[in-house]
Tab-separated table of C-alpha atoms in Angstrom:
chain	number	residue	atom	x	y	z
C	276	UNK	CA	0.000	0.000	0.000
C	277	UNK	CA	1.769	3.664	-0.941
C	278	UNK	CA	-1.715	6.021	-0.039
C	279	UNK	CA	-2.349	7.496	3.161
C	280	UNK	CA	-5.793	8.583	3.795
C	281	UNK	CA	-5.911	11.727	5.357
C	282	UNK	CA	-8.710	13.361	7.563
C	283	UNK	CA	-10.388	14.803	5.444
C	284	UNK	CA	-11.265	11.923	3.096
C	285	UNK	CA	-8.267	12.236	0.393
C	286	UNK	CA	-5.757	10.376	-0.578
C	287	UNK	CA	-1.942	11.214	-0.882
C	288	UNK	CA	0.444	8.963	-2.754
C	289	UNK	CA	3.554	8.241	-0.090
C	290	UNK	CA	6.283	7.743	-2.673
C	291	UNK	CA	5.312	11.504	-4.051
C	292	UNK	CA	5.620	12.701	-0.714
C	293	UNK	CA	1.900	12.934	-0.188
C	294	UNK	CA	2.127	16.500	-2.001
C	295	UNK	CA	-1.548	16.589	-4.386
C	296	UNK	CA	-0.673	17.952	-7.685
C	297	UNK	CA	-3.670	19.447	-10.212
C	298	UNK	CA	-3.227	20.561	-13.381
C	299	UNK	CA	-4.634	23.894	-14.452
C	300	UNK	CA	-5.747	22.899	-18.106
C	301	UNK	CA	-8.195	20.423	-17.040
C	302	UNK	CA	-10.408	20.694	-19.733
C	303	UNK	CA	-12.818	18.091	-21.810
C	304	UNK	CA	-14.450	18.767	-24.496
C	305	UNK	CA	-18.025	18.009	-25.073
C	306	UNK	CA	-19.168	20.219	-27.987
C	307	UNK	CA	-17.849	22.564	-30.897
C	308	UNK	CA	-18.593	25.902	-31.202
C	309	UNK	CA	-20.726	27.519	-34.079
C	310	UNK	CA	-17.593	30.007	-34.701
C	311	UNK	CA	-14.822	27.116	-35.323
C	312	UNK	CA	-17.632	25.664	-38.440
C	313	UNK	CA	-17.974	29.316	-39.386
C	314	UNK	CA	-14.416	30.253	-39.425
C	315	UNK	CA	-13.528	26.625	-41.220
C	316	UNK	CA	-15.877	27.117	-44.259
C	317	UNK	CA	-14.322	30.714	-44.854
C	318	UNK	CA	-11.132	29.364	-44.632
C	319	UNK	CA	-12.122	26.140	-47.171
C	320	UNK	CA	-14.550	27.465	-49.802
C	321	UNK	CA	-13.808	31.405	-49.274
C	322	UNK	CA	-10.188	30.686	-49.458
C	323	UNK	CA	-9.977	33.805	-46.361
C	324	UNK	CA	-7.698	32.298	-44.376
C	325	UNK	CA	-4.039	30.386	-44.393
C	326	UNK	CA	-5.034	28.553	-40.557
C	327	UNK	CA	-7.065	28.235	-37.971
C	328	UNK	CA	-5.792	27.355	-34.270
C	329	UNK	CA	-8.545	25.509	-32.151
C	330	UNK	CA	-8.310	24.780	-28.236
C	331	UNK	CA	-11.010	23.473	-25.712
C	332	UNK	CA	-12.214	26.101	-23.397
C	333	UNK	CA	-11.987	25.390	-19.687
C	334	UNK	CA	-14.634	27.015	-18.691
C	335	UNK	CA	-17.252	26.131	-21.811
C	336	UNK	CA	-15.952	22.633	-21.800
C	337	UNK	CA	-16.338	23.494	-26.323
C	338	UNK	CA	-13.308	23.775	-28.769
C	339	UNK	CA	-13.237	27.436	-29.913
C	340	UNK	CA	-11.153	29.271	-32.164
C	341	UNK	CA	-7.903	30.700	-30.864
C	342	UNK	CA	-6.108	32.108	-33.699
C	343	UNK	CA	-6.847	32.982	-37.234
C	344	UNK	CA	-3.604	33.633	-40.134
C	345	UNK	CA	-4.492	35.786	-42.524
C	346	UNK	CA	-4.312	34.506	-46.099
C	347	UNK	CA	-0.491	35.424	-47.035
C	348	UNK	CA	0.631	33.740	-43.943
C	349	UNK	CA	2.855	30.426	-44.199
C	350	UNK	CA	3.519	27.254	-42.384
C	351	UNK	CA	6.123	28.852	-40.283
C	352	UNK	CA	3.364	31.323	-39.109
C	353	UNK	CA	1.322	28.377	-37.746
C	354	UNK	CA	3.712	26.576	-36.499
C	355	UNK	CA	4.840	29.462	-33.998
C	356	UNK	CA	1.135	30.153	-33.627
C	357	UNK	CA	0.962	26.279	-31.971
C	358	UNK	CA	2.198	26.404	-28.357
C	359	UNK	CA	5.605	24.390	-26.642
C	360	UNK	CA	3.633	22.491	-23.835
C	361	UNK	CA	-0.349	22.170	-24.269
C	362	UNK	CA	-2.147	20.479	-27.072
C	363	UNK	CA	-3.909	21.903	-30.158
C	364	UNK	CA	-5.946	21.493	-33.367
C	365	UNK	CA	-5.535	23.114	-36.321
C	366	UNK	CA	-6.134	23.308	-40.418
C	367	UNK	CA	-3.448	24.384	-42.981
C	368	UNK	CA	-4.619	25.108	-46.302
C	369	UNK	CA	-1.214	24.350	-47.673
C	370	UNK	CA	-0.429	25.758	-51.474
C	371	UNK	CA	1.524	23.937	-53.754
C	372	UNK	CA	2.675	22.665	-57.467
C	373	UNK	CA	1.752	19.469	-58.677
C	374	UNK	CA	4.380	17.406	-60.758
C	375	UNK	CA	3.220	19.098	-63.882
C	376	UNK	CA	3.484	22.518	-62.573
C	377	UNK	CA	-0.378	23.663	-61.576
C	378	UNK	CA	-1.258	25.436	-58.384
C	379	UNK	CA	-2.975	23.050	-56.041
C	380	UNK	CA	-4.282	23.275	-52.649
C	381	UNK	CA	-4.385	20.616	-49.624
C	382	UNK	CA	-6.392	21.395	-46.150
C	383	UNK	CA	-4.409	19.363	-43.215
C	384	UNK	CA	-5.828	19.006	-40.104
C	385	UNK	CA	-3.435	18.968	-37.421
C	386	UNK	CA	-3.581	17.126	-33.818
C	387	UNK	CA	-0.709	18.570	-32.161
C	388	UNK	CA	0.721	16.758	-29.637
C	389	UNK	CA	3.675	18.233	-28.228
C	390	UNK	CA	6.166	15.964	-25.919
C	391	UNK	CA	5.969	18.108	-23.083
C	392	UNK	CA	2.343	18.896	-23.009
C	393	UNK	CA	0.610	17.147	-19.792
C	394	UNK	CA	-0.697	13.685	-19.894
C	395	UNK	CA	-4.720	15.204	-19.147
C	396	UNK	CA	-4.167	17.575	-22.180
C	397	UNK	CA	-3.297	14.816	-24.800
C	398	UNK	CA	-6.033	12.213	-23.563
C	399	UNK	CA	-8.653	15.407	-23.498
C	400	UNK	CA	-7.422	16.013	-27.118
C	401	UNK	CA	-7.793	13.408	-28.113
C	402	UNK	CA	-11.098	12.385	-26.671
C	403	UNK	CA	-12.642	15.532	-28.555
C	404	UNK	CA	-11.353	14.740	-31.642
C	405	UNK	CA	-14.220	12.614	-32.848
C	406	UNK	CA	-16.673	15.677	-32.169
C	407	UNK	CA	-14.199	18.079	-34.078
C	408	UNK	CA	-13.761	15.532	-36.956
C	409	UNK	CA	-17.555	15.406	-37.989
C	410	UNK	CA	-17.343	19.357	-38.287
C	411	UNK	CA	-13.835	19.403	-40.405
C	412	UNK	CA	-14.549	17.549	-43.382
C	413	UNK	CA	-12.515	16.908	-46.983
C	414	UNK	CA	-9.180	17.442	-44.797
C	415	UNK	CA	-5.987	15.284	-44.350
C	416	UNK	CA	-5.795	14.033	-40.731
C	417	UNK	CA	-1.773	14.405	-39.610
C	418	UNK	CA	-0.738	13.899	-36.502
C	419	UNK	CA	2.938	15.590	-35.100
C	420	UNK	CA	4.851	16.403	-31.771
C	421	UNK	CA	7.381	18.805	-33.401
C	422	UNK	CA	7.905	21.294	-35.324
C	423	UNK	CA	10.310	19.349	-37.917
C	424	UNK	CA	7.423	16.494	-38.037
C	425	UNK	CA	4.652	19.276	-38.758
C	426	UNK	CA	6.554	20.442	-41.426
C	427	UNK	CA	7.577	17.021	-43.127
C	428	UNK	CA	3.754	15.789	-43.090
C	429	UNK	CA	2.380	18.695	-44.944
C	430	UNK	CA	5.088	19.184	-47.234
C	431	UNK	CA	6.307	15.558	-47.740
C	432	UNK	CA	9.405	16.794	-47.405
C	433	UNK	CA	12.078	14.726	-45.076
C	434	UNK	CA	12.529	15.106	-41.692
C	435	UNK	CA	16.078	16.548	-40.611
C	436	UNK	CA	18.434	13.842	-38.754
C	437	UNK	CA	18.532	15.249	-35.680
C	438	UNK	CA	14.072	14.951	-35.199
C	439	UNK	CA	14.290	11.846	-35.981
C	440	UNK	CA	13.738	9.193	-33.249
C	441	UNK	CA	15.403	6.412	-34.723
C	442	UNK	CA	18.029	5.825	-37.288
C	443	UNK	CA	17.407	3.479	-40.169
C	444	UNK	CA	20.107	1.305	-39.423
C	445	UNK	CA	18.393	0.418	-35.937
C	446	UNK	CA	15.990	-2.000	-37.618
């Protein structure tokens, strides 16, 4: 047994030191807000915006928009939009060439799951994900923890070495 009970009913792990540790962010989703559909067809059929950054609200328990790039914005713009140590969701309309040389457009919809984001963040993430996937539709679902990875989903482009979690020679 490592919990003491205390007096008033909770319960303190004894190989933490009995210290009770919450974490601010404790947020679960349970619906989408009107906006993030509103600001997602603007950005897919109005062609208004470059991205949209989603979060859950703590306090409305909903996924609402938190940031917006304006159309001449690039992936570099989103990717210091997305925060070091909490979770997100967002949608790239990336711009690009095909093989024969037209313009093209892709919409990626990104979990982002950053190492050091709390354990509660990630599994509240990715709990709501099914309610924010029924509202984002005709995207690419990509999932990444860094920047590096971000950037070699959507552009198909290799990672660099030094992301890379293992070598190919380890298999």
């Amino acid at each position: 047994q490592h919990v003491a009970k205390l007096e008033d009913g909770t319960e303190n792990h004894l190989k933490t030191g009995g210290e009770q540790i919450t974490y601010a962010n404790k947020a679960t989703a349970g619906s989408v807000d009107p906006r993030c559909k509103e600001v997602f067809t603007q950005l897919k059929i109005r062609r208004k915006h470059r991205y949209v950054v989603y979060k859950i609200d703590p306090e409305t328990e909903a996924v609402v928009v938190e940031t917006i790039g304006e159309r001449d914005a690039d992936l570099d713009a989103l990717l210091r939009a997305l925060p070091d140590a909490d979770s997100r969701y967002a949608i790239f309309d990336h711009a690009y060439k095909t093989y024969d040389g037209r313009p093209a457009n892709k919409l990626f919809f990104l979990s982002w799951f950053p190492s050091n984001a709390t354990p509660y963040s990630k599994m509240a993430y990715t709990h709501a994900k099914e309610h924010v996937r029924e509202v984002f539709t005709g995207v690419f679902d990509i999932m990444a923890r860094t920047t590096d990875e971000a950037r070699s989903l959507v552009t198909g482009e290799a990672e660099s070495e030094s992301d890379q979690e293992f070598d190919d020679d380890d298999f």
